[in-house]
Amino acid sequence: MTHKIPLLIDTDPGVDDALALLMAFADTRHEVVALTIAAGNVGLDYTVRNALKLCEVVGRDDVPVFAGSPDPLLHPSLDAAHVHGRDGYGDVDLPPPARGAEAEHAALAILRLSHQYRGELMLVMLGPLTNLALALKLDPTLPTRIKRIVVMGGAVTCHGNITPAAEFNIAFDPEAAHVVFAAFPHLLVSDWEATVAHGLPLQQAEQWLAADSDRARFYELISRKTRALSEDSKGGRWFTADALAMAWALNPEGQLQVESRPVNIELNGTFSRGATLVDWNRQTGQPDNCALLMAYDQSRFEALVRQALGA
């Protein structure tokens, strides 16, 4: 294939984001044209630095990195440093990247690239949706220029991972998620419950991480903390939410079951703020705005992870 699909990834690295980015850079059918960076797993200074560092590791300093909003649209949220480490990369004291981010704001970069790659651009949203919501408020016509958008977020039956009802990315900035879910007529959503259903076998993953490649050595180092948490509490399965979303984005042929339904974001509930409410019985009369990933080919998913690590 000579013409590659342009891919813009909005991300908040984060250990699982890093694996998804390694997958994208290893794929031959897509070309990463930019990384736009959100606050989320840790603060924006760290997520920007981590994105730049990963580009350095894979030898892709030609890919521009754009810093976005340091905060949610309205209300402050707690990060996930308890999972990813204070610096987002497991607190292993990596040397800083050699370059810095571009001067242009992430939201403006999204809009500019949507014109540059009109009708061809794929968005993969791996973090809170703040940057995309800002872009939509600046230009509501943005969805008409996007070919495909994959969102890692939500919990389709409200089995959340950050609250009893909500998944982290959506709960971090529910107002932004509301803007995005209301604006796009068709979102592809890979949620936390799909992540749990497609855990990676931790013992086998340890073997992949022993591969003789810079990518495997880098990822083995930064993922030690999250793998230890998986070993202690998740029954030998390693949950990598962003990697599953990226597998679906890069290789949609691997989908085994997808359900289309209307989805709304809860903004106010005492216990349910940030929940993704799926109208399973189509009672509201709203159009189906989301295709929800229910099952993906596990062997294909694992093969894509191995490829990303050079295993």
mmCIF file of C-alpha atoms in Angstrom:
data_model
loop_
_atom_site.group_PDB
_atom_site.id
_atom_site.type_symbol
_atom_site.label_atom_id
_atom_site.label_comp_id
_atom_site.label_asym_id
_atom_site.label_seq_id
_atom_site.Cartn_x
_atom_site.Cartn_y
_atom_site.Cartn_z
ATOM 1 C CA MET A 1 0.000 0.000 0.000
ATOM 2 C CA THR A 2 1.524 3.307 -1.058
ATOM 3 C CA HIS A 3 -1.022 5.703 0.429
ATOM 4 C CA LYS A 4 -1.026 5.590 4.216
ATOM 5 C CA ILE A 5 -3.980 6.659 6.370
ATOM 6 C CA PRO A 6 -3.135 9.875 8.265
ATOM 7 C CA LEU A 7 -3.496 9.350 11.996
ATOM 8 C CA LEU A 8 -3.779 12.042 14.664
ATOM 9 C CA ILE A 9 -3.524 10.703 18.215
ATOM 10 C CA ASP A 10 -4.759 12.727 21.185
ATOM 11 C CA THR A 11 -3.193 11.230 24.287
ATOM 12 C CA ASP A 12 -2.133 11.716 27.918
ATOM 13 C CA PRO A 13 0.883 9.389 28.313
ATOM 14 C CA GLY A 14 0.635 7.302 30.660
ATOM 15 C CA VAL A 15 2.020 3.814 30.467
ATOM 16 C CA ASP A 16 -0.883 2.293 28.517
ATOM 17 C CA ASP A 17 -0.881 5.268 26.136
ATOM 18 C CA ALA A 18 2.792 4.551 25.468
ATOM 19 C CA LEU A 19 2.031 1.006 24.358
ATOM 20 C CA ALA A 20 -0.716 2.288 22.041
ATOM 21 C CA LEU A 21 1.709 4.818 20.560
ATOM 22 C CA LEU A 22 4.304 2.092 19.967
ATOM 23 C CA MET A 23 1.603 0.146 18.126
ATOM 24 C CA ALA A 24 0.766 3.128 15.927
ATOM 25 C CA PHE A 25 4.396 3.811 15.053
ATOM 26 C CA ALA A 26 4.938 0.139 14.187
ATOM 27 C CA ASP A 27 1.959 -0.023 11.817
ATOM 28 C CA THR A 28 2.661 0.119 8.082
ATOM 29 C CA ARG A 29 -0.813 1.144 6.899
ATOM 30 C CA HIS A 30 -1.008 4.382 8.897
ATOM 31 C CA GLU A 31 1.138 7.481 9.237
ATOM 32 C CA VAL A 32 1.147 9.346 12.559
ATOM 33 C CA VAL A 33 0.919 12.996 11.516
ATOM 34 C CA ALA A 34 0.730 14.538 15.005
ATOM 35 C CA LEU A 35 0.332 13.892 18.697
ATOM 36 C CA THR A 36 -1.940 16.291 20.581
ATOM 37 C CA ILE A 37 -1.499 16.098 24.303
ATOM 38 C CA ALA A 38 -3.993 16.348 27.153
ATOM 39 C CA ALA A 39 -3.680 16.402 30.904
ATOM 40 C CA GLY A 40 -5.142 13.279 32.461
ATOM 41 C CA ASN A 41 -3.070 10.388 33.740
ATOM 42 C CA VAL A 42 -0.671 13.030 35.069
ATOM 43 C CA GLY A 43 -0.283 16.770 34.579
ATOM 44 C CA LEU A 44 0.312 18.343 31.187
ATOM 45 C CA ASP A 45 4.013 19.052 31.688
ATOM 46 C CA TYR A 46 4.612 15.344 32.228
ATOM 47 C CA THR A 47 2.304 14.085 29.479
ATOM 48 C CA VAL A 48 3.958 16.374 26.927
ATOM 49 C CA ARG A 49 7.407 15.279 28.048
ATOM 50 C CA ASN A 50 6.390 11.631 27.867
ATOM 51 C CA ALA A 51 5.052 11.979 24.333
ATOM 52 C CA LEU A 52 8.269 13.641 23.212
ATOM 53 C CA LYS A 53 10.341 10.950 24.915
ATOM 54 C CA LEU A 54 8.451 8.157 23.185
ATOM 55 C CA CYS A 55 8.967 9.790 19.778
ATOM 56 C CA GLU A 56 12.661 9.935 20.606
ATOM 57 C CA VAL A 57 12.773 6.246 21.541
ATOM 58 C CA VAL A 58 11.211 5.166 18.236
ATOM 59 C CA GLY A 59 13.283 7.595 16.165
ATOM 60 C CA ARG A 60 10.329 9.754 15.117
ATOM 61 C CA ASP A 61 11.328 13.245 16.158
ATOM 62 C CA ASP A 62 9.777 14.379 12.871
ATOM 63 C CA VAL A 63 6.287 13.883 14.369
ATOM 64 C CA PRO A 64 5.045 17.163 15.863
ATOM 65 C CA VAL A 65 3.788 17.197 19.451
ATOM 66 C CA PHE A 66 1.235 19.840 20.454
ATOM 67 C CA ALA A 67 0.424 20.690 24.082
ATOM 68 C CA GLY A 68 -3.244 21.182 24.920
ATOM 69 C CA SER A 69 -5.317 22.179 27.910
ATOM 70 C CA PRO A 70 -3.739 21.653 31.350
ATOM 71 C CA ASP A 71 -7.158 21.312 33.008
ATOM 72 C CA PRO A 72 -10.676 20.001 32.357
ATOM 73 C CA LEU A 73 -13.173 22.442 30.875
ATOM 74 C CA LEU A 74 -14.992 23.221 34.122
ATOM 75 C CA HIS A 75 -14.167 21.217 37.221
ATOM 76 C CA PRO A 76 -10.805 20.033 38.601
ATOM 77 C CA SER A 77 -10.130 16.290 38.560
ATOM 78 C CA LEU A 78 -7.667 13.934 40.192
ATOM 79 C CA ASP A 79 -5.020 12.334 37.992
ATOM 80 C CA ALA A 80 -3.952 8.672 37.906
ATOM 81 C CA ALA A 81 -0.398 9.053 39.208
ATOM 82 C CA HIS A 82 -1.099 6.248 41.696
ATOM 83 C CA VAL A 83 -1.228 3.888 38.702
ATOM 84 C CA HIS A 84 1.253 5.410 36.254
ATOM 85 C CA GLY A 85 3.725 6.982 38.663
ATOM 86 C CA ARG A 86 4.179 10.624 39.539
ATOM 87 C CA ASP A 87 5.755 11.298 36.139
ATOM 88 C CA GLY A 88 3.365 9.014 34.209
ATOM 89 C CA TYR A 89 6.174 6.665 33.160
ATOM 90 C CA GLY A 90 6.627 4.657 36.333
ATOM 91 C CA ASP A 91 9.062 7.053 38.071
ATOM 92 C CA VAL A 92 12.131 5.396 36.538
ATOM 93 C CA ASP A 93 13.976 8.708 36.051
ATOM 94 C CA LEU A 94 14.285 8.764 32.287
ATOM 95 C CA PRO A 95 16.470 11.565 30.897
ATOM 96 C CA PRO A 96 14.415 14.428 29.467
ATOM 97 C CA PRO A 97 13.697 14.558 25.733
ATOM 98 C CA ALA A 98 15.984 16.611 23.549
ATOM 99 C CA ARG A 99 13.230 18.715 21.949
ATOM 100 C CA GLY A 100 10.143 20.550 23.105
ATOM 101 C CA ALA A 101 6.542 20.791 21.962
ATOM 102 C CA GLU A 102 5.376 22.973 19.078
ATOM 103 C CA ALA A 103 4.096 26.468 19.799
ATOM 104 C CA GLU A 104 0.612 25.824 18.348
ATOM 105 C CA HIS A 105 -2.129 24.766 20.784
ATOM 106 C CA ALA A 106 -3.407 21.202 20.386
ATOM 107 C CA ALA A 107 -6.982 22.308 19.618
ATOM 108 C CA LEU A 108 -5.770 24.563 16.815
ATOM 109 C CA ALA A 109 -3.541 21.803 15.466
ATOM 110 C CA ILE A 110 -6.508 19.428 15.330
ATOM 111 C CA LEU A 111 -8.476 21.956 13.285
ATOM 112 C CA ARG A 112 -5.590 22.745 10.939
ATOM 113 C CA LEU A 113 -4.818 19.078 10.287
ATOM 114 C CA SER A 114 -8.510 18.337 9.719
ATOM 115 C CA HIS A 115 -8.336 20.749 6.777
ATOM 116 C CA GLN A 116 -4.976 19.493 5.550
ATOM 117 C CA TYR A 117 -6.223 15.883 5.525
ATOM 118 C CA ARG A 118 -9.897 16.632 4.867
ATOM 119 C CA GLY A 119 -11.931 13.456 4.474
ATOM 120 C CA GLU A 120 -8.929 11.212 5.210
ATOM 121 C CA LEU A 121 -7.886 11.929 8.797
ATOM 122 C CA MET A 122 -8.470 9.373 11.550
ATOM 123 C CA LEU A 123 -8.579 10.577 15.140
ATOM 124 C CA VAL A 124 -7.679 8.222 17.966
ATOM 125 C CA MET A 125 -8.591 9.681 21.350
ATOM 126 C CA LEU A 126 -6.719 7.955 24.171
ATOM 127 C CA GLY A 127 -7.202 10.467 26.996
ATOM 128 C CA PRO A 128 -9.739 12.958 28.325
ATOM 129 C CA LEU A 129 -11.537 14.718 25.489
ATOM 130 C CA THR A 130 -10.709 18.301 26.482
ATOM 131 C CA ASN A 131 -8.645 19.232 23.414
ATOM 132 C CA LEU A 132 -11.215 17.909 20.962
ATOM 133 C CA ALA A 133 -14.049 19.658 22.799
ATOM 134 C CA LEU A 134 -12.173 22.947 22.559
ATOM 135 C CA ALA A 135 -11.628 22.379 18.836
ATOM 136 C CA LEU A 136 -15.344 21.680 18.361
ATOM 137 C CA LYS A 137 -16.311 24.870 20.166
ATOM 138 C CA LEU A 138 -14.001 26.824 17.875
ATOM 139 C CA ASP A 139 -15.310 25.076 14.750
ATOM 140 C CA PRO A 140 -18.450 22.910 14.966
ATOM 141 C CA THR A 141 -17.957 21.764 11.354
ATOM 142 C CA LEU A 142 -14.923 19.693 12.360
ATOM 143 C CA PRO A 143 -16.743 16.306 12.285
ATOM 144 C CA THR A 144 -17.539 16.717 8.584
ATOM 145 C CA ARG A 145 -13.809 16.542 7.771
ATOM 146 C CA ILE A 146 -12.964 13.471 9.878
ATOM 147 C CA LYS A 147 -13.098 10.062 8.235
ATOM 148 C CA ARG A 148 -13.066 7.957 11.411
ATOM 149 C CA ILE A 149 -12.763 8.586 15.143
ATOM 150 C CA VAL A 150 -11.975 6.002 17.827
ATOM 151 C CA VAL A 151 -12.455 6.929 21.495
ATOM 152 C CA MET A 152 -11.022 4.998 24.416
ATOM 153 C CA GLY A 153 -13.497 5.813 27.140
ATOM 154 C CA GLY A 154 -16.590 4.887 29.058
ATOM 155 C CA ALA A 155 -18.073 1.843 30.718
ATOM 156 C CA VAL A 156 -21.038 0.550 28.747
ATOM 157 C CA THR A 157 -22.857 -1.042 31.689
ATOM 158 C CA CYS A 158 -21.461 1.438 34.227
ATOM 159 C CA HIS A 159 -18.837 -0.881 35.708
ATOM 160 C CA GLY A 160 -16.368 1.964 36.113
ATOM 161 C CA ASN A 161 -12.694 1.921 37.020
ATOM 162 C CA ILE A 162 -12.395 5.320 38.723
ATOM 163 C CA THR A 163 -15.875 5.525 40.302
ATOM 164 C CA PRO A 164 -18.511 2.788 40.631
ATOM 165 C CA ALA A 165 -20.148 4.072 37.431
ATOM 166 C CA ALA A 166 -17.482 5.897 35.411
ATOM 167 C CA GLU A 167 -14.283 5.242 33.478
ATOM 168 C CA PHE A 168 -11.287 7.522 34.043
ATOM 169 C CA ASN A 169 -11.017 9.388 30.702
ATOM 170 C CA ILE A 170 -14.694 10.369 30.677
ATOM 171 C CA ALA A 171 -14.841 11.085 34.409
ATOM 172 C CA PHE A 172 -11.784 13.356 34.213
ATOM 173 C CA ASP A 173 -13.690 15.810 31.996
ATOM 174 C CA PRO A 174 -17.358 14.835 31.564
ATOM 175 C CA GLU A 175 -18.280 18.201 30.045
ATOM 176 C CA ALA A 176 -15.721 17.711 27.285
ATOM 177 C CA ALA A 177 -17.025 14.193 26.668
ATOM 178 C CA HIS A 178 -20.566 15.572 26.426
ATOM 179 C CA VAL A 179 -19.450 18.086 23.791
ATOM 180 C CA VAL A 180 -17.724 15.395 21.726
ATOM 181 C CA PHE A 181 -20.443 12.743 21.984
ATOM 182 C CA ALA A 182 -23.086 15.314 21.047
ATOM 183 C CA ALA A 183 -21.116 16.678 18.080
ATOM 184 C CA PHE A 184 -20.013 13.551 16.220
ATOM 185 C CA PRO A 185 -22.737 11.549 14.483
ATOM 186 C CA HIS A 186 -20.694 8.334 14.671
ATOM 187 C CA LEU A 187 -18.053 7.511 17.285
ATOM 188 C CA LEU A 188 -16.236 4.194 17.641
ATOM 189 C CA VAL A 189 -15.970 3.553 21.377
ATOM 190 C CA SER A 190 -13.620 1.074 23.035
ATOM 191 C CA ASP A 191 -14.589 1.145 26.700
ATOM 192 C CA TRP A 192 -13.170 -0.070 30.016
ATOM 193 C CA GLU A 193 -15.361 -3.169 30.047
ATOM 194 C CA ALA A 194 -13.971 -4.240 26.670
ATOM 195 C CA THR A 195 -10.521 -3.711 28.172
ATOM 196 C CA VAL A 196 -11.304 -6.104 31.026
ATOM 197 C CA ALA A 197 -12.643 -8.682 28.569
ATOM 198 C CA HIS A 198 -9.398 -8.513 26.564
ATOM 199 C CA GLY A 199 -6.685 -8.578 29.201
ATOM 200 C CA LEU A 200 -3.219 -9.602 28.053
ATOM 201 C CA PRO A 201 -1.668 -12.720 29.635
ATOM 202 C CA LEU A 202 0.889 -11.236 32.006
ATOM 203 C CA GLN A 203 3.365 -14.141 31.953
ATOM 204 C CA GLN A 204 3.479 -14.153 28.154
ATOM 205 C CA ALA A 205 3.753 -10.370 28.081
ATOM 206 C CA GLU A 206 6.841 -10.610 30.291
ATOM 207 C CA GLN A 207 8.415 -12.756 27.579
ATOM 208 C CA TRP A 208 7.517 -10.206 24.880
ATOM 209 C CA LEU A 209 9.144 -7.475 26.970
ATOM 210 C CA ALA A 210 12.377 -9.464 27.052
ATOM 211 C CA ALA A 211 12.791 -8.995 23.298
ATOM 212 C CA ASP A 212 16.078 -7.570 22.051
ATOM 213 C CA SER A 213 14.717 -4.209 20.899
ATOM 214 C CA ASP A 214 14.924 -0.629 22.149
ATOM 215 C CA ARG A 215 11.125 -0.467 22.209
ATOM 216 C CA ALA A 216 10.802 -3.557 24.399
ATOM 217 C CA ARG A 217 13.533 -2.377 26.774
ATOM 218 C CA PHE A 218 11.922 1.056 27.070
ATOM 219 C CA TYR A 219 8.466 -0.352 27.683
ATOM 220 C CA GLU A 220 9.676 -3.017 30.108
ATOM 221 C CA LEU A 221 11.214 -0.246 32.191
ATOM 222 C CA ILE A 222 8.301 2.181 32.308
ATOM 223 C CA SER A 223 5.614 -0.505 32.798
ATOM 224 C CA ARG A 224 7.101 -2.212 35.863
ATOM 225 C CA LYS A 225 4.785 -0.387 38.256
ATOM 226 C CA THR A 226 1.569 -1.086 36.314
ATOM 227 C CA ARG A 227 2.505 -4.723 35.692
ATOM 228 C CA ALA A 228 3.111 -5.192 39.406
ATOM 229 C CA LEU A 229 -0.364 -3.813 40.106
ATOM 230 C CA SER A 230 -1.823 -6.243 37.562
ATOM 231 C CA GLU A 231 -0.008 -9.184 39.108
ATOM 232 C CA ASP A 232 -1.215 -8.255 42.582
ATOM 233 C CA SER A 233 -4.850 -7.489 41.857
ATOM 234 C CA LYS A 234 -5.980 -8.643 38.424
ATOM 235 C CA GLY A 235 -5.433 -12.366 38.355
ATOM 236 C CA GLY A 236 -2.494 -12.485 36.003
ATOM 237 C CA ARG A 237 -4.176 -10.371 33.320
ATOM 238 C CA TRP A 238 -2.732 -7.062 32.212
ATOM 239 C CA PHE A 239 -5.371 -4.511 31.261
ATOM 240 C CA THR A 240 -4.160 -2.095 28.590
ATOM 241 C CA ALA A 241 -7.126 0.056 27.623
ATOM 242 C CA ASP A 242 -5.395 2.308 25.107
ATOM 243 C CA ALA A 243 -3.701 -0.614 23.377
ATOM 244 C CA LEU A 244 -7.042 -2.297 22.694
ATOM 245 C CA ALA A 245 -8.506 0.931 21.300
ATOM 246 C CA MET A 246 -5.450 1.340 19.099
ATOM 247 C CA ALA A 247 -5.693 -2.253 17.861
ATOM 248 C CA TRP A 248 -9.270 -1.577 16.752
ATOM 249 C CA ALA A 249 -8.273 1.712 15.139
ATOM 250 C CA LEU A 250 -5.363 0.237 13.208
ATOM 251 C CA ASN A 251 -6.903 -3.126 12.437
ATOM 252 C CA PRO A 252 -10.724 -2.913 12.341
ATOM 253 C CA GLU A 253 -10.813 -6.330 10.676
ATOM 254 C CA GLY A 254 -10.247 -7.799 14.137
ATOM 255 C CA GLN A 255 -13.634 -6.738 15.485
ATOM 256 C CA LEU A 256 -15.867 -9.682 16.321
ATOM 257 C CA GLN A 257 -18.883 -7.912 17.844
ATOM 258 C CA VAL A 258 -19.894 -4.254 17.708
ATOM 259 C CA GLU A 259 -23.208 -2.834 18.948
ATOM 260 C CA SER A 260 -24.540 0.538 17.778
ATOM 261 C CA ARG A 261 -26.565 2.552 20.286
ATOM 262 C CA PRO A 262 -27.253 6.099 21.499
ATOM 263 C CA VAL A 263 -24.883 7.147 24.299
ATOM 264 C CA ASN A 264 -25.140 10.135 26.621
ATOM 265 C CA ILE A 265 -22.764 11.468 29.276
ATOM 266 C CA GLU A 266 -24.043 11.990 32.829
ATOM 267 C CA LEU A 267 -22.909 15.397 34.108
ATOM 268 C CA ASN A 268 -24.682 15.820 37.422
ATOM 269 C CA GLY A 269 -25.318 12.590 39.324
ATOM 270 C CA THR A 270 -24.119 12.316 42.916
ATOM 271 C CA PHE A 271 -22.741 8.841 42.245
ATOM 272 C CA SER A 272 -22.916 8.710 38.451
ATOM 273 C CA ARG A 273 -21.146 11.841 37.171
ATOM 274 C CA GLY A 274 -19.045 10.846 34.168
ATOM 275 C CA ALA A 275 -21.029 7.703 33.424
ATOM 276 C CA THR A 276 -21.617 6.752 29.785
ATOM 277 C CA LEU A 277 -25.310 5.913 29.642
ATOM 278 C CA VAL A 278 -26.089 3.543 26.791
ATOM 279 C CA ASP A 279 -29.691 3.463 25.584
ATOM 280 C CA TRP A 280 -29.622 -0.288 25.025
ATOM 281 C CA ASN A 281 -33.354 -0.514 24.276
ATOM 282 C CA ARG A 282 -33.423 2.683 22.205
ATOM 283 C CA GLN A 283 -36.064 4.219 24.467
ATOM 284 C CA THR A 284 -35.049 7.868 23.983
ATOM 285 C CA GLY A 285 -35.596 8.018 20.232
ATOM 286 C CA GLN A 286 -32.102 9.405 19.745
ATOM 287 C CA PRO A 287 -30.079 8.164 16.777
ATOM 288 C CA ASP A 288 -27.311 5.633 17.359
ATOM 289 C CA ASN A 289 -24.241 7.854 17.753
ATOM 290 C CA CYS A 290 -21.780 5.200 18.951
ATOM 291 C CA ALA A 291 -20.486 1.857 17.757
ATOM 292 C CA LEU A 292 -19.444 0.019 20.917
ATOM 293 C CA LEU A 293 -16.690 -2.589 20.774
ATOM 294 C CA MET A 294 -17.920 -5.722 22.527
ATOM 295 C CA ALA A 295 -15.444 -8.337 21.260
ATOM 296 C CA TYR A 296 -12.129 -8.222 19.400
ATOM 297 C CA ASP A 297 -9.940 -11.046 18.097
ATOM 298 C CA GLN A 298 -7.642 -11.705 21.068
ATOM 299 C CA SER A 299 -4.897 -13.373 19.051
ATOM 300 C CA ARG A 300 -4.798 -10.430 16.639
ATOM 301 C CA PHE A 301 -4.643 -7.992 19.547
ATOM 302 C CA GLU A 302 -1.723 -9.850 21.098
ATOM 303 C CA ALA A 303 0.067 -10.036 17.734
ATOM 304 C CA LEU A 304 -0.183 -6.253 17.343
ATOM 305 C CA VAL A 305 1.285 -5.752 20.822
ATOM 306 C CA ARG A 306 4.154 -8.121 20.054
ATOM 307 C CA GLN A 307 4.835 -6.274 16.809
ATOM 308 C CA ALA A 308 4.891 -2.957 18.638
ATOM 309 C CA LEU A 309 7.516 -4.266 21.050
ATOM 310 C CA GLY A 310 9.638 -5.858 18.344
ATOM 311 C CA ALA A 311 8.979 -9.299 19.837
#
